[in-house]
C-alpha atoms as a printed R data frame, in Angstrom:
    type eleno elety resid chain resno       x       y       z
1   ATOM     1    CA   MET     A     1 -14.280  24.197  11.959
2   ATOM     2    CA   ALA     A     2 -15.900  20.761  12.299
3   ATOM     3    CA   GLU     A     3 -13.817  17.639  11.889
4   ATOM     4    CA   LYS     A     4 -14.243  16.036   8.461
5   ATOM     5    CA   THR     A     5 -14.961  12.333   8.816
6   ATOM     6    CA   ALA     A     6 -15.235   9.761   6.034
7   ATOM     7    CA   VAL     A     7 -16.323   6.131   6.220
8   ATOM     8    CA   TYR     A     8 -14.792   3.477   3.977
9   ATOM     9    CA   PRO     A     9 -17.106   0.438   4.231
10  ATOM    10    CA   GLY     A    10 -16.552  -3.041   2.901
11  ATOM    11    CA   THR     A    11 -16.254  -6.714   3.632
12  ATOM    12    CA   PHE     A    12 -12.481  -6.649   3.102
13  ATOM    13    CA   ASP     A    13 -12.382 -10.443   2.819
14  ATOM    14    CA   PRO     A    14  -9.494 -10.169   2.606
15  ATOM    15    CA   MET     A    15  -8.196  -6.619   2.447
16  ATOM    16    CA   THR     A    16  -6.072  -6.171  -0.668
17  ATOM    17    CA   LEU     A    17  -3.299  -3.707  -1.401
18  ATOM    18    CA   GLY     A    18  -5.886  -1.803  -3.459
19  ATOM    19    CA   HIS     A    19  -8.114  -1.395  -0.405
20  ATOM    20    CA   PHE     A    20  -5.149  -0.301   1.688
21  ATOM    21    CA   ASP     A    21  -4.081   2.178  -0.990
22  ATOM    22    CA   LEU     A    22  -7.490   3.853  -0.688
23  ATOM    23    CA   ILE     A    23  -7.298   3.883   3.115
24  ATOM    24    CA   LYS     A    24  -3.898   5.607   3.040
25  ATOM    25    CA   ARG     A    25  -4.971   8.142   0.426
26  ATOM    26    CA   ALA     A    26  -8.261   8.902   2.201
27  ATOM    27    CA   SER     A    27  -6.329   9.483   5.438
28  ATOM    28    CA   LYS     A    28  -4.619  12.409   3.708
29  ATOM    29    CA   LEU     A    29  -7.941  13.915   2.599
30  ATOM    30    CA   TYR     A    30  -9.949  13.677   5.832
31  ATOM    31    CA   ASP     A    31  -9.340  14.468   9.484
32  ATOM    32    CA   ARG     A    32 -10.738  11.081  10.434
33  ATOM    33    CA   VAL     A    33 -11.311   7.922   8.383
34  ATOM    34    CA   ILE     A    34 -13.321   5.009   9.711
35  ATOM    35    CA   VAL     A    35 -12.848   1.667   7.977
36  ATOM    36    CA   ALA     A    36 -16.219  -0.002   8.520
37  ATOM    37    CA   VAL     A    37 -15.915  -3.782   8.315
38  ATOM    38    CA   ALA     A    38 -19.169  -5.498   7.383
39  ATOM    39    CA   GLY     A    39 -20.052  -8.055  10.021
40  ATOM    40    CA   THR     A    40 -21.204 -10.643   7.521
41  ATOM    41    CA   SER     A    41 -19.872 -11.502   4.119
42  ATOM    42    CA   LYS     A    42 -22.275 -12.909   1.554
43  ATOM    43    CA   LYS     A    43 -19.471 -13.207  -0.961
44  ATOM    44    CA   GLN     A    44 -18.710 -16.613  -2.379
45  ATOM    45    CA   GLY     A    45 -15.806 -18.356  -0.665
46  ATOM    46    CA   ALA     A    46 -15.645 -16.070   2.375
47  ATOM    47    CA   GLN     A    47 -12.309 -16.645   4.083
48  ATOM    48    CA   PHE     A    48 -12.171 -14.789   7.389
49  ATOM    49    CA   SER     A    49 -14.520 -13.953  10.230
50  ATOM    50    CA   ALA     A    50 -15.450 -10.316  10.746
51  ATOM    51    CA   ARG     A    51 -13.285 -10.190  13.873
52  ATOM    52    CA   ALA     A    52 -10.272 -11.538  11.969
53  ATOM    53    CA   ARG     A    53 -10.772  -9.047   9.123
54  ATOM    54    CA   LEU     A    54 -11.070  -6.189  11.605
55  ATOM    55    CA   ALA     A    55  -7.906  -7.290  13.445
56  ATOM    56    CA   MET     A    56  -5.881  -7.569  10.217
57  ATOM    57    CA   ILE     A    57  -6.879  -4.072   9.121
58  ATOM    58    CA   GLU     A    58  -6.128  -2.654  12.571
59  ATOM    59    CA   GLU     A    59  -2.685  -4.265  12.463
60  ATOM    60    CA   ASP     A    60  -1.892  -2.753   9.056
61  ATOM    61    CA   VAL     A    61  -3.226   0.684  10.035
62  ATOM    62    CA   ARG     A    62  -1.112   0.640  13.199
63  ATOM    63    CA   LYS     A    63   1.993  -0.477  11.311
64  ATOM    64    CA   ALA     A    64   1.506   2.280   8.705
65  ATOM    65    CA   GLU     A    65   1.078   4.807  11.542
66  ATOM    66    CA   LEU     A    66  -2.212   6.116  10.210
67  ATOM    67    CA   ALA     A    67  -3.215   7.845  13.438
68  ATOM    68    CA   ASN     A    68  -6.422   9.316  12.015
69  ATOM    69    CA   VAL     A    69  -7.762   5.941  10.830
70  ATOM    70    CA   THR     A    70  -9.926   3.746  13.041
71  ATOM    71    CA   VAL     A    71 -11.485   0.378  12.267
72  ATOM    72    CA   LYS     A    72 -14.976  -0.478  13.448
73  ATOM    73    CA   MET     A    73 -17.580  -3.147  12.862
74  ATOM    74    CA   LEU     A    74 -20.397  -2.150  10.513
75  ATOM    75    CA   ASP     A    75 -23.412  -3.515  12.359
76  ATOM    76    CA   CYS     A    76 -26.302  -1.587  10.808
77  ATOM    77    CA   LEU     A    77 -27.323   0.270   7.659
78  ATOM    78    CA   LEU     A    78 -24.391   2.260   6.316
79  ATOM    79    CA   VAL     A    79 -26.268   5.565   6.491
80  ATOM    80    CA   ASP     A    80 -27.178   4.916  10.140
81  ATOM    81    CA   PHE     A    81 -23.533   4.104  10.883
82  ATOM    82    CA   CYS     A    82 -22.453   7.359   9.216
83  ATOM    83    CA   ARG     A    83 -24.961   9.367  11.224
84  ATOM    84    CA   ARG     A    84 -23.850   7.702  14.461
85  ATOM    85    CA   GLU     A    85 -20.194   8.484  13.657
86  ATOM    86    CA   LYS     A    86 -21.004  12.020  12.391
87  ATOM    87    CA   ALA     A    87 -19.519  11.196   8.985
88  ATOM    88    CA   ARG     A    88 -20.769  13.030   5.934
89  ATOM    89    CA   VAL     A    89 -18.763  11.140   3.310
90  ATOM    90    CA   VAL     A    90 -18.731   7.508   2.210
91  ATOM    91    CA   ILE     A    91 -15.687   6.395   0.238
92  ATOM    92    CA   ARG     A    92 -16.149   3.676  -2.337
93  ATOM    93    CA   GLY     A    93 -13.463   2.113  -4.477
94  ATOM    94    CA   VAL     A    94 -14.061   1.571  -8.160
95  ATOM    95    CA   ARG     A    95 -11.662  -0.303 -10.418
96  ATOM    96    CA   VAL     A    96 -13.672  -1.048 -13.546
97  ATOM    97    CA   TYR     A    97 -16.965  -0.044 -15.103
98  ATOM    98    CA   SER     A    98 -18.862  -2.965 -13.554
99  ATOM    99    CA   ASP     A    99 -17.780  -1.737 -10.087
100 ATOM   100    CA   PHE     A   100 -19.104   1.699 -10.918
101 ATOM   101    CA   GLU     A   101 -22.502   0.344 -11.994
102 ATOM   102    CA   TYR     A   102 -23.049  -1.383  -8.652
103 ATOM   103    CA   GLU     A   103 -21.552   1.456  -6.594
104 ATOM   104    CA   PHE     A   104 -23.623   4.059  -8.439
105 ATOM   105    CA   GLN     A   105 -26.802   2.153  -7.537
106 ATOM   106    CA   MET     A   106 -25.753   1.963  -3.899
107 ATOM   107    CA   ALA     A   107 -24.814   5.653  -3.816
108 ATOM   108    CA   LEU     A   108 -28.225   6.649  -5.179
109 ATOM   109    CA   THR     A   109 -29.967   4.411  -2.645
110 ATOM   110    CA   ASN     A   110 -27.922   5.889   0.201
111 ATOM   111    CA   ARG     A   111 -28.636   9.412  -1.074
112 ATOM   112    CA   ARG     A   112 -32.354   8.653  -0.993
113 ATOM   113    CA   LEU     A   113 -32.055   7.388   2.597
114 ATOM   114    CA   ALA     A   114 -29.677  10.131   3.761
115 ATOM   115    CA   PRO     A   115 -29.318  13.114   1.413
116 ATOM   116    CA   GLU     A   116 -26.823  14.757   3.766
117 ATOM   117    CA   ILE     A   117 -24.253  11.986   3.173
118 ATOM   118    CA   GLU     A   118 -22.155  12.146   0.009
119 ATOM   119    CA   THR     A   119 -20.421   9.269  -1.759
120 ATOM   120    CA   LEU     A   120 -16.897   9.774  -3.056
121 ATOM   121    CA   PHE     A   121 -15.635   7.318  -5.662
122 ATOM   122    CA   MET     A   122 -11.895   6.678  -5.587
123 ATOM   123    CA   MET     A   123  -9.799   4.567  -7.914
124 ATOM   124    CA   PRO     A   124  -6.852   2.586  -6.586
125 ATOM   125    CA   SER     A   125  -3.433   3.301  -8.020
126 ATOM   126    CA   GLU     A   126  -3.224   1.914 -11.551
127 ATOM   127    CA   ASN     A   127  -0.756  -0.811 -10.566
128 ATOM   128    CA   LEU     A   128  -3.383  -2.187  -8.137
129 ATOM   129    CA   ALA     A   129  -6.545  -1.712 -10.200
130 ATOM   130    CA   TYR     A   130  -6.701  -5.361 -11.272
131 ATOM   131    CA   VAL     A   131  -6.466  -6.806  -7.734
132 ATOM   132    CA   THR     A   132  -9.711  -8.138  -6.267
133 ATOM   133    CA   ALA     A   133 -10.454  -9.904  -3.011
134 ATOM   134    CA   SER     A   134 -12.160 -12.724  -4.932
135 ATOM   135    CA   THR     A   135  -8.990 -13.289  -6.987
136 ATOM   136    CA   VAL     A   136  -6.947 -13.376  -3.777
137 ATOM   137    CA   ARG     A   137  -9.394 -15.887  -2.267
138 ATOM   138    CA   GLU     A   138  -9.091 -18.104  -5.351
139 ATOM   139    CA   ILE     A   139  -5.280 -17.969  -5.385
140 ATOM   140    CA   ALA     A   140  -5.239 -18.776  -1.670
141 ATOM   141    CA   SER     A   141  -7.650 -21.692  -2.113
142 ATOM   142    CA   TYR     A   142  -5.137 -23.366  -4.449
143 ATOM   143    CA   GLY     A   143  -2.161 -22.627  -2.216
144 ATOM   144    CA   GLY     A   144  -0.746 -19.939  -4.499
145 ATOM   145    CA   ASP     A   145   1.372 -16.973  -3.472
146 ATOM   146    CA   THR     A   146  -0.928 -14.102  -2.460
147 ATOM   147    CA   SER     A   147   1.847 -11.854  -1.132
148 ATOM   148    CA   PRO     A   148   1.940  -9.535  -4.204
149 ATOM   149    CA   PHE     A   149  -1.724  -8.663  -3.657
150 ATOM   150    CA   VAL     A   150  -2.247  -8.257   0.091
151 ATOM   151    CA   THR     A   151  -0.759  -6.488   3.086
152 ATOM   152    CA   GLU     A   152   1.674  -8.147   5.492
153 ATOM   153    CA   ALA     A   153  -0.970  -8.770   8.146
154 ATOM   154    CA   VAL     A   154  -3.317 -10.404   5.654
155 ATOM   155    CA   GLN     A   155  -0.539 -12.533   4.187
156 ATOM   156    CA   LYS     A   156   0.407 -13.734   7.662
157 ATOM   157    CA   HIS     A   157  -3.206 -14.824   8.288
158 ATOM   158    CA   ILE     A   158  -3.518 -16.536   4.906
159 ATOM   159    CA   VAL     A   159  -0.340 -18.541   5.543
160 ATOM   160    CA   ALA     A   160  -1.503 -19.462   9.080
161 ATOM   161    CA   ARG     A   161  -4.878 -20.550   7.713
162 ATOM   162    CA   ARG     A   162  -3.166 -22.712   5.069
163 ATOM   163    CA   ARG     A   163  -0.958 -24.346   7.738
164 ATOM   164    CA   ARG     A   164  -3.974 -25.121   9.914
165 ATOM   165    CA   ALA     A   165  -5.757 -26.692   6.929
166 ATOM   166    CA   GLN     A   166  -2.705 -28.808   6.062
167 ATOM   167    CA   ASN     A   167  -2.291 -29.961   9.664
168 ATOM   168    CA   GLY     A   168  -5.969 -30.739   9.761
């Protein structure tokens, strides 16, 4: 039987505990999960380079011993990436209705481009459903405590970034 591979794409700027919850849960559903880190972030207040985001996720995946999860740079159209990696499923996280509206549009577009690739919508655990990367970025920009919302690796990078900014 063929290996079942899923791709979980995103900017992950930064990766939140909600994102990581989906990665862990997807790793139990699929033989192989690829976290595809978008090379560029058009989101307001982008915090980390693509390389830094990739490294943080790799660190957390390694620490959690998720042997079937790999982290790669998303450097092309998502459907082309999926074809290249022989993945037939795209995982998308949805927390609230507004997420679903956007994700539904993207799923339909991807289906039009690649009907063989399915989109699976997953919700984070209810205790993490309110956490967003933009909220984490805002808290971090004011020097607030982001540790309840992000993984250890991300928190370490946020603190290091804050120290560098303070030391100018």
